[in-house]
mmCIF file of C-alpha atoms and ligand atoms in Angstrom:
data_model
loop_
_atom_site.group_PDB
_atom_site.id
_atom_site.type_symbol
_atom_site.label_atom_id
_atom_site.label_comp_id
_atom_site.label_asym_id
_atom_site.label_seq_id
_atom_site.Cartn_x
_atom_site.Cartn_y
_atom_site.Cartn_z
ATOM 1 C CA MET A 1 31.231 -116.177 79.614
ATOM 2 C CA ILE A 2 30.040 -119.733 79.911
ATOM 3 C CA PHE A 3 33.002 -120.767 77.712
ATOM 4 C CA LEU A 4 35.491 -119.247 80.114
ATOM 5 C CA LYS A 5 34.415 -121.062 83.255
ATOM 6 C CA GLY A 6 37.335 -121.310 85.673
ATOM 7 C CA TYR A 7 39.224 -118.506 83.913
ATOM 8 C CA GLN A 8 40.872 -116.055 86.321
ATOM 9 C CA TRP A 9 39.575 -112.698 85.131
ATOM 10 C CA PRO A 10 42.335 -110.082 85.296
ATOM 11 C CA PHE A 11 39.684 -107.413 86.000
ATOM 12 C CA ASP A 12 36.122 -107.034 87.197
ATOM 13 C CA VAL A 13 34.119 -107.901 84.077
ATOM 14 C CA ARG A 14 31.024 -106.171 85.457
ATOM 15 C CA LYS A 15 32.917 -102.887 85.119
ATOM 16 C CA ALA A 16 33.548 -103.538 81.446
ATOM 17 C CA ASN A 17 30.275 -101.761 80.706
ATOM 18 C CA ASP A 18 29.655 -101.873 76.980
ATOM 19 C CA SER A 19 33.315 -102.338 76.122
ATOM 20 C CA SER A 20 33.849 -105.750 74.619
ATOM 21 C CA ILE A 21 35.152 -108.262 77.134
ATOM 22 C CA VAL A 22 36.924 -110.161 74.346
ATOM 23 C CA ASP A 23 38.737 -106.940 73.327
ATOM 24 C CA LEU A 24 39.819 -106.374 76.931
ATOM 25 C CA LEU A 25 41.070 -109.924 77.348
ATOM 26 C CA CYS A 26 42.948 -109.795 74.063
ATOM 27 C CA ALA A 27 44.578 -106.445 74.943
ATOM 28 C CA GLU A 28 45.449 -107.759 78.420
ATOM 29 C CA GLU A 29 47.374 -110.688 76.955
ATOM 30 C CA THR A 30 49.196 -108.750 74.229
ATOM 31 C CA LYS A 31 50.267 -106.143 76.809
ATOM 32 C CA LYS A 32 51.918 -108.996 78.727
ATOM 33 C CA GLY A 33 53.812 -109.911 75.571
ATOM 34 C CA ASN A 34 51.617 -112.950 74.781
ATOM 35 C CA ARG A 35 50.115 -113.689 71.362
ATOM 36 C CA VAL A 36 46.389 -114.282 70.854
ATOM 37 C CA TYR A 37 44.833 -116.459 68.141
ATOM 38 C CA LEU A 38 41.383 -117.258 66.798
ATOM 39 C CA ASP A 39 40.912 -120.919 65.897
ATOM 40 C CA PHE A 40 38.120 -121.302 63.348
ATOM 41 C CA ARG A 41 38.567 -125.076 63.157
ATOM 42 C CA ARG A 42 37.011 -125.963 66.504
ATOM 43 C CA ASN A 43 33.956 -124.876 68.411
ATOM 44 C CA PRO A 44 34.692 -123.276 71.774
ATOM 45 C CA ARG A 45 34.001 -125.170 74.981
ATOM 46 C CA GLY A 46 30.286 -125.215 75.777
ATOM 47 C CA LEU A 47 29.041 -125.858 72.262
ATOM 48 C CA GLU A 48 29.724 -129.609 72.281
ATOM 49 C CA ASN A 49 26.061 -130.436 72.803
ATOM 50 C CA GLY A 50 24.363 -127.834 70.673
ATOM 51 C CA PHE A 51 23.918 -124.085 70.548
ATOM 52 C CA GLU A 52 21.590 -123.604 73.537
ATOM 53 C CA ALA A 53 24.490 -122.329 75.666
ATOM 54 C CA LEU A 54 24.818 -119.250 73.452
ATOM 55 C CA SER A 55 23.466 -115.896 74.578
ATOM 56 C CA GLU A 56 20.116 -114.967 73.032
ATOM 57 C CA GLU A 57 21.759 -112.331 70.836
ATOM 58 C CA ALA A 58 24.422 -114.713 69.476
ATOM 59 C CA TYR A 59 21.858 -117.472 68.974
ATOM 60 C CA ASP A 60 19.486 -115.167 67.035
ATOM 61 C CA TYR A 61 22.361 -113.817 64.948
ATOM 62 C CA LEU A 62 23.409 -117.298 63.806
ATOM 63 C CA ASN A 63 19.831 -118.453 63.430
ATOM 64 C CA ASN A 64 18.873 -115.468 61.259
ATOM 65 C CA SER A 65 21.987 -116.097 59.155
ATOM 66 C CA ASN A 66 20.990 -119.777 58.648
ATOM 67 C CA ALA A 67 24.306 -120.676 60.254
ATOM 68 C CA LEU A 68 23.326 -122.589 63.356
ATOM 69 C CA PHE A 69 25.500 -125.590 62.551
ATOM 70 C CA GLY A 70 29.016 -127.002 62.287
ATOM 71 C CA THR A 71 32.348 -125.441 63.176
ATOM 72 C CA PRO A 72 33.276 -121.718 63.046
ATOM 73 C CA ILE A 73 34.953 -122.087 59.639
ATOM 74 C CA GLU A 74 31.867 -123.836 58.242
ATOM 75 C CA ARG A 75 29.661 -121.058 59.584
ATOM 76 C CA LEU A 76 31.985 -118.341 58.242
ATOM 77 C CA SER A 77 32.020 -120.054 54.858
ATOM 78 C CA LYS A 78 28.209 -119.912 54.808
ATOM 79 C CA MET A 79 27.989 -116.303 55.998
ATOM 80 C CA ASN A 80 31.026 -114.570 54.481
ATOM 81 C CA GLU A 81 33.182 -116.599 52.074
ATOM 82 C CA GLY A 82 34.876 -113.313 51.070
ATOM 83 C CA ALA A 83 36.515 -113.043 54.517
ATOM 84 C CA ILE A 84 38.108 -116.481 54.088
ATOM 85 C CA GLU A 85 39.328 -115.533 50.600
ATOM 86 C CA LEU A 86 40.741 -112.236 51.858
ATOM 87 C CA TYR A 87 42.917 -114.000 54.439
ATOM 88 C CA ALA A 88 43.882 -116.655 51.857
ATOM 89 C CA SER A 89 45.095 -113.867 49.544
ATOM 90 C CA HIS A 90 47.426 -112.828 52.399
ATOM 91 C CA GLY A 91 48.720 -116.396 52.814
ATOM 92 C CA ILE A 92 46.549 -117.358 55.813
ATOM 93 C CA ASP A 93 44.442 -120.506 55.380
ATOM 94 C CA LEU A 94 41.725 -120.400 58.040
ATOM 95 C CA TYR A 95 40.845 -124.045 57.255
ATOM 96 C CA SER A 96 44.227 -125.278 58.446
ATOM 97 C CA GLU A 97 45.745 -122.628 60.713
ATOM 98 C CA ARG A 98 44.926 -120.189 63.491
ATOM 99 C CA LEU A 99 44.594 -116.451 62.932
ATOM 100 C CA GLU A 100 46.665 -114.139 65.106
ATOM 101 C CA ILE A 101 44.668 -111.143 66.372
ATOM 102 C CA ALA A 102 45.241 -107.925 68.295
ATOM 103 C CA VAL A 103 42.984 -105.008 69.168
ATOM 104 C CA CYS A 104 43.708 -102.116 66.833
ATOM 105 C CA ALA A 105 43.234 -98.417 67.551
ATOM 106 C CA GLN A 106 40.393 -97.076 65.465
ATOM 107 C CA HIS A 107 38.254 -93.983 65.605
ATOM 108 C CA CYS A 108 40.424 -91.625 67.628
ATOM 109 C CA ASN A 109 37.358 -89.461 68.358
ATOM 110 C CA GLY A 110 39.665 -86.507 68.483
ATOM 111 C CA GLY A 111 42.378 -84.941 66.412
ATOM 112 C CA VAL A 112 43.593 -81.803 64.750
ATOM 113 C CA THR A 113 41.140 -78.885 64.877
ATOM 114 C CA VAL A 114 39.764 -78.102 61.417
ATOM 115 C CA ASP A 115 37.233 -75.640 60.038
ATOM 116 C CA GLY A 116 34.352 -76.304 57.620
ATOM 117 C CA ALA A 117 36.832 -76.738 54.751
ATOM 118 C CA TRP A 118 38.875 -79.194 56.866
ATOM 119 C CA GLN A 119 41.700 -76.613 57.017
ATOM 120 C CA THR A 120 43.797 -76.653 60.183
ATOM 121 C CA GLU A 121 44.928 -73.550 62.075
ATOM 122 C CA ILE A 122 47.958 -73.498 59.750
ATOM 123 C CA GLU A 123 46.897 -71.899 56.486
ATOM 124 C CA GLY A 124 47.168 -74.284 53.547
ATOM 125 C CA LEU A 125 47.426 -77.391 55.767
ATOM 126 C CA TYR A 126 44.375 -79.681 55.767
ATOM 127 C CA ALA A 127 43.522 -82.787 57.810
ATOM 128 C CA ALA A 128 40.731 -85.319 57.192
ATOM 129 C CA GLY A 129 39.822 -88.739 58.549
ATOM 130 C CA GLU A 130 41.283 -90.083 61.757
ATOM 131 C CA ALA A 131 43.768 -87.196 61.880
ATOM 132 C CA ALA A 132 40.983 -84.579 62.085
ATOM 133 C CA GLY A 133 38.895 -83.996 65.173
ATOM 134 C CA THR A 134 35.576 -84.379 63.392
ATOM 135 C CA PHE A 135 34.266 -87.785 64.432
ATOM 136 C CA GLY A 136 32.709 -86.641 67.707
ATOM 137 C CA VAL A 137 32.875 -88.511 71.000
ATOM 138 C CA TYR A 138 30.005 -90.861 70.243
ATOM 139 C CA ARG A 139 30.482 -91.201 66.498
ATOM 140 C CA PRO A 140 27.580 -93.227 65.121
ATOM 141 C CA GLY A 141 28.703 -96.535 63.574
ATOM 142 C CA GLY A 142 29.590 -96.240 59.907
ATOM 143 C CA SER A 143 30.073 -92.478 59.860
ATOM 144 C CA ALA A 144 33.873 -92.472 60.008
ATOM 145 C CA LEU A 145 34.281 -93.322 56.331
ATOM 146 C CA ASN A 146 31.640 -90.727 55.383
ATOM 147 C CA SER A 147 33.341 -88.065 57.453
ATOM 148 C CA THR A 148 36.719 -88.985 55.971
ATOM 149 C CA GLN A 149 35.447 -88.790 52.394
ATOM 150 C CA VAL A 150 33.394 -85.626 52.900
ATOM 151 C CA GLY A 151 36.360 -83.947 54.607
ATOM 152 C CA SER A 152 38.745 -84.868 51.807
ATOM 153 C CA ILE A 153 36.336 -83.588 49.131
ATOM 154 C CA ARG A 154 35.700 -80.348 51.047
ATOM 155 C CA ALA A 155 39.444 -79.818 51.448
ATOM 156 C CA SER A 156 40.171 -80.454 47.757
ATOM 157 C CA GLU A 157 37.318 -78.121 46.698
ATOM 158 C CA HIS A 158 38.687 -75.416 48.977
ATOM 159 C CA ILE A 159 42.223 -75.839 47.652
ATOM 160 C CA ALA A 160 40.958 -75.752 44.045
ATOM 161 C CA SER A 161 38.888 -72.635 44.679
ATOM 162 C CA ARG A 162 41.697 -70.592 46.192
ATOM 163 C CA GLY A 163 44.844 -71.795 44.433
ATOM 164 C CA THR A 164 48.136 -72.784 45.984
ATOM 165 C CA VAL A 165 49.355 -71.007 49.087
ATOM 166 C CA ILE A 166 53.137 -70.849 49.277
ATOM 167 C CA PRO A 167 54.416 -69.488 52.575
ATOM 168 C CA GLU A 168 56.985 -66.745 52.131
ATOM 169 C CA SER A 169 59.407 -68.252 54.623
ATOM 170 C CA THR A 170 59.388 -71.489 56.581
ATOM 171 C CA ASP A 171 60.953 -69.878 59.642
ATOM 172 C CA TYR A 172 62.368 -73.204 60.847
ATOM 173 C CA LYS A 173 65.775 -73.352 62.488
ATOM 174 C CA LEU A 174 67.498 -76.602 61.602
ATOM 175 C CA PRO A 175 68.506 -78.491 64.747
ATOM 176 C CA GLU A 176 71.997 -79.747 65.378
ATOM 177 C CA ILE A 177 71.989 -83.504 64.703
ATOM 178 C CA LYS A 178 73.926 -85.957 66.906
ATOM 179 C CA TYR A 179 75.871 -88.755 65.205
ATOM 180 C CA GLY A 180 77.096 -91.948 66.887
ATOM 181 C CA GLU A 181 75.558 -95.284 67.833
ATOM 182 C CA SER A 182 71.973 -94.998 66.644
ATOM 183 C CA ASN A 183 69.133 -95.258 69.184
ATOM 184 C CA VAL A 184 66.333 -94.136 66.860
ATOM 185 C CA MET A 185 64.743 -97.551 66.236
ATOM 186 C CA SER A 186 64.996 -98.670 69.855
ATOM 187 C CA LEU A 187 63.424 -95.400 71.088
ATOM 188 C CA MET A 188 60.605 -95.762 68.557
ATOM 189 C CA LYS A 189 59.854 -99.344 69.649
ATOM 190 C CA GLU A 190 59.951 -98.393 73.329
ATOM 191 C CA LEU A 191 57.566 -95.455 72.868
ATOM 192 C CA GLN A 192 55.146 -97.459 70.709
ATOM 193 C CA HIS A 193 55.057 -100.267 73.265
ATOM 194 C CA GLU A 194 54.519 -97.932 76.223
ATOM 195 C CA MET A 195 51.813 -96.003 74.358
ATOM 196 C CA SER A 196 49.972 -99.260 73.573
ATOM 197 C CA CYS A 197 50.204 -100.316 77.237
ATOM 198 C CA ALA A 198 49.011 -97.035 78.771
ATOM 199 C CA ALA A 199 46.847 -95.337 76.197
ATOM 200 C CA ASP A 200 45.014 -97.814 73.983
ATOM 201 C CA PHE A 201 41.208 -98.078 74.287
ATOM 202 C CA ASP A 202 41.753 -99.523 77.807
ATOM 203 C CA ARG A 203 43.429 -96.437 79.315
ATOM 204 C CA ASN A 204 45.227 -96.053 82.597
ATOM 205 C CA LEU A 205 45.488 -92.492 83.939
ATOM 206 C CA GLY A 206 48.483 -93.141 86.214
ATOM 207 C CA LYS A 207 50.515 -94.780 83.443
ATOM 208 C CA MET A 208 49.508 -92.081 80.940
ATOM 209 C CA ARG A 209 50.753 -89.348 83.314
ATOM 210 C CA GLU A 210 54.091 -91.147 83.733
ATOM 211 C CA LEU A 211 54.477 -91.579 79.980
ATOM 212 C CA TYR A 212 53.478 -87.933 79.389
ATOM 213 C CA LYS A 213 56.357 -86.801 81.657
ATOM 214 C CA LYS A 214 58.824 -89.009 79.807
ATOM 215 C CA VAL A 215 57.623 -87.949 76.354
ATOM 216 C CA SER A 216 57.612 -84.242 77.308
ATOM 217 C CA TYR A 217 61.201 -84.493 78.490
ATOM 218 C CA LEU A 218 62.118 -86.241 75.258
ATOM 219 C CA ALA A 219 60.294 -83.646 73.133
ATOM 220 C CA ASP A 220 62.162 -80.762 74.830
ATOM 221 C CA ASP A 221 65.573 -82.414 74.602
ATOM 222 C CA PHE A 222 64.985 -84.505 71.489
ATOM 223 C CA PHE A 223 68.023 -83.609 69.395
ATOM 224 C CA ASN A 224 70.381 -84.169 72.349
ATOM 225 C CA VAL A 225 68.911 -87.577 73.155
ATOM 226 C CA ALA A 226 68.253 -89.031 69.677
ATOM 227 C CA VAL A 227 71.362 -90.205 67.834
ATOM 228 C CA ILE A 228 71.731 -91.402 64.227
ATOM 229 C CA SER A 229 74.680 -93.246 62.754
ATOM 230 C CA ASP A 230 74.585 -91.520 59.329
ATOM 231 C CA ASN A 231 72.416 -89.315 57.109
ATOM 232 C CA TYR A 232 70.535 -92.320 55.709
ATOM 233 C CA GLU A 233 68.707 -92.346 59.054
ATOM 234 C CA MET A 234 67.536 -88.745 58.768
ATOM 235 C CA ASN A 235 64.002 -89.810 57.723
ATOM 236 C CA SER A 236 63.719 -92.131 60.714
ATOM 237 C CA LEU A 237 64.977 -89.405 63.027
ATOM 238 C CA PHE A 238 62.286 -86.940 61.960
ATOM 239 C CA LYS A 239 59.620 -89.648 61.982
ATOM 240 C CA LEU A 240 60.575 -90.322 65.598
ATOM 241 C CA TYR A 241 60.438 -86.583 66.373
ATOM 242 C CA ASP A 242 56.976 -86.437 64.817
ATOM 243 C CA THR A 243 55.938 -89.467 66.914
ATOM 244 C CA VAL A 244 57.201 -87.857 70.125
ATOM 245 C CA LEU A 245 55.401 -84.536 69.490
ATOM 246 C CA THR A 246 52.195 -86.353 68.512
ATOM 247 C CA GLN A 247 52.349 -88.603 71.572
ATOM 248 C CA ARG A 248 52.797 -85.595 73.837
ATOM 249 C CA SER A 249 49.720 -83.860 72.366
ATOM 250 C CA VAL A 250 47.572 -86.993 72.279
ATOM 251 C CA LEU A 251 48.507 -88.022 75.828
ATOM 252 C CA SER A 252 47.767 -84.534 77.138
ATOM 253 C CA ALA A 253 44.292 -84.668 75.529
ATOM 254 C CA MET A 254 43.627 -88.201 76.798
ATOM 255 C CA ILE A 255 44.671 -87.273 80.344
ATOM 256 C CA CYS A 256 42.556 -84.086 80.306
ATOM 257 C CA SER A 257 39.373 -85.819 79.151
ATOM 258 C CA GLY A 258 40.126 -88.909 81.286
ATOM 259 C CA GLU A 259 40.408 -86.769 84.437
ATOM 260 C CA VAL A 260 37.348 -84.626 83.788
ATOM 261 C CA ILE A 261 34.988 -86.930 81.911
ATOM 262 C CA GLY A 262 36.279 -90.460 82.550
ATOM 263 C CA SER A 263 35.208 -93.288 80.262
ATOM 264 C CA HIS A 264 33.461 -92.113 77.114
ATOM 265 C CA GLY A 265 32.990 -93.156 73.493
ATOM 266 C CA SER A 266 35.680 -95.668 72.657
ATOM 267 C CA ALA A 267 37.830 -94.778 75.703
ATOM 268 C CA PHE A 268 37.621 -97.017 78.762
ATOM 269 C CA VAL A 269 39.429 -95.072 81.508
ATOM 270 C CA ASP A 270 40.748 -96.867 84.607
ATOM 271 C CA ARG A 271 38.129 -99.560 83.946
ATOM 272 C CA LYS A 272 35.363 -97.383 85.340
ATOM 273 C CA PRO A 273 31.986 -97.352 83.598
ATOM 274 C CA ALA A 274 30.957 -94.232 81.673
ATOM 275 C CA LYS A 275 28.630 -91.790 83.402
ATOM 276 C CA ASP A 276 25.481 -92.545 81.473
ATOM 277 C CA SER A 277 23.226 -90.052 79.741
ATOM 278 C CA GLU A 278 25.451 -87.068 80.446
ATOM 279 C CA LYS A 279 25.108 -84.621 77.575
ATOM 280 C CA ARG A 280 28.534 -83.425 76.495
ATOM 281 C CA THR A 281 28.838 -79.697 75.936
ATOM 282 C CA THR A 282 32.621 -79.505 75.955
ATOM 283 C CA ARG A 283 35.490 -80.526 73.727
ATOM 284 C CA THR A 284 39.165 -81.038 74.490
ATOM 285 C CA VAL A 285 41.421 -78.504 72.811
ATOM 286 C CA THR A 286 45.172 -79.140 72.657
ATOM 287 C CA ARG A 287 47.917 -76.710 71.769
ATOM 288 C CA GLY A 288 51.391 -78.224 71.774
ATOM 289 C CA GLY A 289 51.425 -80.478 74.811
ATOM 290 C CA VAL A 290 48.742 -78.677 76.832
ATOM 291 C CA SER A 291 45.043 -79.511 76.751
ATOM 292 C CA GLU A 292 41.959 -77.860 78.223
ATOM 293 C CA LEU A 293 38.219 -78.281 77.970
ATOM 294 C CA CYS A 294 36.304 -75.646 75.989
ATOM 295 C CA ASN A 295 32.606 -75.284 75.277
ATOM 296 C CA VAL A 296 31.425 -76.595 71.928
ATOM 297 C CA SER A 297 29.824 -74.159 69.515
ATOM 298 C CA PRO A 298 26.024 -74.335 69.562
ATOM 299 C CA LEU A 299 24.383 -76.051 66.581
ATOM 300 C CA PRO A 300 23.356 -73.453 63.991
ATOM 301 C CA ASN A 301 19.758 -74.654 63.858
ATOM 302 C CA GLY A 302 18.472 -71.866 61.642
ATOM 303 C CA GLU A 303 21.034 -72.859 59.027
ATOM 304 C CA LEU A 304 20.027 -76.490 58.826
ATOM 305 C CA TRP A 305 17.501 -75.952 56.074
ATOM 306 C CA PHE A 306 18.232 -78.170 53.089
ATOM 307 C CA GLU A 307 17.640 -75.593 50.309
ATOM 308 C CA LYS A 308 19.786 -73.004 52.108
ATOM 309 C CA LEU A 309 22.603 -75.489 52.575
ATOM 310 C CA LEU A 310 22.338 -76.609 48.927
ATOM 311 C CA ALA A 311 22.580 -73.000 47.752
ATOM 312 C CA ARG A 312 25.584 -72.429 50.011
ATOM 313 C CA SER A 313 27.299 -75.554 48.738
ATOM 314 C CA ARG A 314 26.721 -74.446 45.074
ATOM 315 C CA THR A 315 28.144 -70.998 45.818
ATOM 316 C CA SER A 316 31.227 -72.406 47.543
ATOM 317 C CA LYS A 317 31.858 -74.709 44.550
ATOM 318 C CA LYS A 318 32.095 -71.638 42.353
ATOM 319 C CA GLY A 319 34.886 -70.495 44.648
ATOM 320 C CA ILE A 320 33.004 -67.489 46.051
HETATM 321 C C1 FAD B 1 38.498 -102.994 61.649
HETATM 322 C C2 FAD B 1 37.908 -101.644 61.317
HETATM 323 C C3 FAD B 1 36.591 -101.567 60.908
HETATM 324 C C4 FAD B 1 36.027 -100.344 60.577
HETATM 325 N N1 FAD B 1 34.725 -100.311 60.161
HETATM 326 C C5 FAD B 1 34.193 -99.146 59.780
HETATM 327 C C6 FAD B 1 32.874 -99.093 59.225
HETATM 328 O O1 FAD B 1 32.194 -100.121 59.081
HETATM 329 N N2 FAD B 1 32.362 -97.907 58.857
HETATM 330 C C7 FAD B 1 33.071 -96.742 58.996
HETATM 331 O O2 FAD B 1 32.556 -95.688 58.641
HETATM 332 N N3 FAD B 1 34.331 -96.759 59.515
HETATM 333 C C8 FAD B 1 34.911 -97.925 59.887
HETATM 334 N N4 FAD B 1 36.196 -97.942 60.387
HETATM 335 C C9 FAD B 1 36.915 -96.681 60.546
HETATM 336 C C10 FAD B 1 37.432 -96.166 59.182
HETATM 337 O O3 FAD B 1 37.951 -97.259 58.438
HETATM 338 C C11 FAD B 1 38.535 -95.143 59.427
HETATM 339 O O4 FAD B 1 38.044 -94.116 60.256
HETATM 340 C C12 FAD B 1 38.987 -94.513 58.105
HETATM 341 O O5 FAD B 1 39.429 -95.523 57.202
HETATM 342 C C13 FAD B 1 40.118 -93.546 58.376
HETATM 343 O O6 FAD B 1 40.686 -93.114 57.148
HETATM 344 P P1 FAD B 1 42.055 -92.345 57.156
HETATM 345 O O7 FAD B 1 42.344 -92.013 55.717
HETATM 346 O O8 FAD B 1 42.011 -91.219 58.131
HETATM 347 O O9 FAD B 1 43.108 -93.358 57.765
HETATM 348 P P2 FAD B 1 43.663 -94.714 57.146
HETATM 349 O O10 FAD B 1 42.634 -95.355 56.265
HETATM 350 O O11 FAD B 1 44.206 -95.458 58.316
HETATM 351 O O12 FAD B 1 44.842 -94.216 56.195
HETATM 352 C C14 FAD B 1 46.084 -93.773 56.709
HETATM 353 C C15 FAD B 1 47.129 -94.160 55.679
HETATM 354 O O13 FAD B 1 48.370 -93.562 56.044
HETATM 355 C C16 FAD B 1 49.406 -94.534 55.871
HETATM 356 N N5 FAD B 1 50.517 -94.128 56.767
HETATM 357 C C17 FAD B 1 50.607 -94.241 58.097
HETATM 358 N N6 FAD B 1 51.776 -93.757 58.537
HETATM 359 C C18 FAD B 1 52.429 -93.312 57.454
HETATM 360 C C19 FAD B 1 53.709 -92.688 57.259
HETATM 361 N N7 FAD B 1 54.525 -92.399 58.271
HETATM 362 N N8 FAD B 1 54.048 -92.383 56.008
HETATM 363 C C20 FAD B 1 53.204 -92.635 54.946
HETATM 364 N N9 FAD B 1 52.004 -93.213 55.071
HETATM 365 C C21 FAD B 1 51.638 -93.537 56.312
HETATM 366 C C22 FAD B 1 48.765 -95.848 56.254
HETATM 367 O O14 FAD B 1 49.450 -96.927 55.690
HETATM 368 C C23 FAD B 1 47.359 -95.682 55.651
HETATM 369 O O15 FAD B 1 47.299 -96.101 54.292
HETATM 370 C C24 FAD B 1 36.793 -99.162 60.692
HETATM 371 C C25 FAD B 1 38.139 -99.250 61.071
HETATM 372 C C26 FAD B 1 38.689 -100.464 61.378
HETATM 373 C C27 FAD B 1 40.152 -100.542 61.769
#
């Protein structure tokens, strides 16, 4: 914070809890329509006369990395040349230009309900990774990729063991499509922008409720509101429909857990700190656009014996 002396904080930084203040500041600016850059060529204010102004953690980090010298680009070059090369391969030269940044949404910590084979409630439809609700609220660092890979392998093993399931009928009534002056792209942009403003990691309950109302109305009346100019836009139309339905479900889940639990995991709700050390025994379950809290299943302790699990895994591989 020493480097931001005189800066007018747009929020009470003490309430930021363990959310990163830099993330919050960056999100704040991009929500206003501003662009945020990292400049690796110059040291930030406060480091003109040495590194003593750094926090103990930052100082130790650089010291342990033998990088307590020079400019940011010189330090990055010492610690991780690969990062510089990666950006260079995308046409960004960190030695001569600034790097535009934004906070991205990662680890949803929620998603489609799946069983032990990562199969959803729709037979034959599987979800793994960010799309599946398997990460847990406080996913330990590094476990997202594991969960994604394990889920994908489990799903493929399950599919291989049981063969293809072809539903007898799709039972889907084709909607009547409206043609005219297309509004599909403008609606998509508007919804994406509003979702980023209300429901990114820095969530606002009031704005999420407003957006939920708008998206629910749109979902119910979608094929009357959305217009395409010709059939070439059919893909975009259904992508927008998918976006609207997903937003409605996701917003309903975010509002439900925001109202009952508040800030948790990677969600910072109304800038209020998380209630510490509260053991979570519930999960948010969403059907369509309606969410509720349900109790989690107890851990099957008796089952967690390595040899038993190994035997079970071998049996399931044989497709039994
Ligand atoms: C900066 C960052 C650092 C991370 N660090 C770690 C870490 O150290 N350890 C860890 O375990 N996890 C980490 N994660 C999380 C982890 O990377 C993700 O949880 C994981 O990659 C999710 O995999 P996925 O297949 O579900 O999604 P993704 O890898 O996001 O794959 C989704 C794919 O779908 C494509 N796609 C999207 N929309 C469409 C569409 N309409 N049509 C067709 N394709 C589409 C996308 O282009 C993308 O290729 C990190 C994530 C980020 C962003």
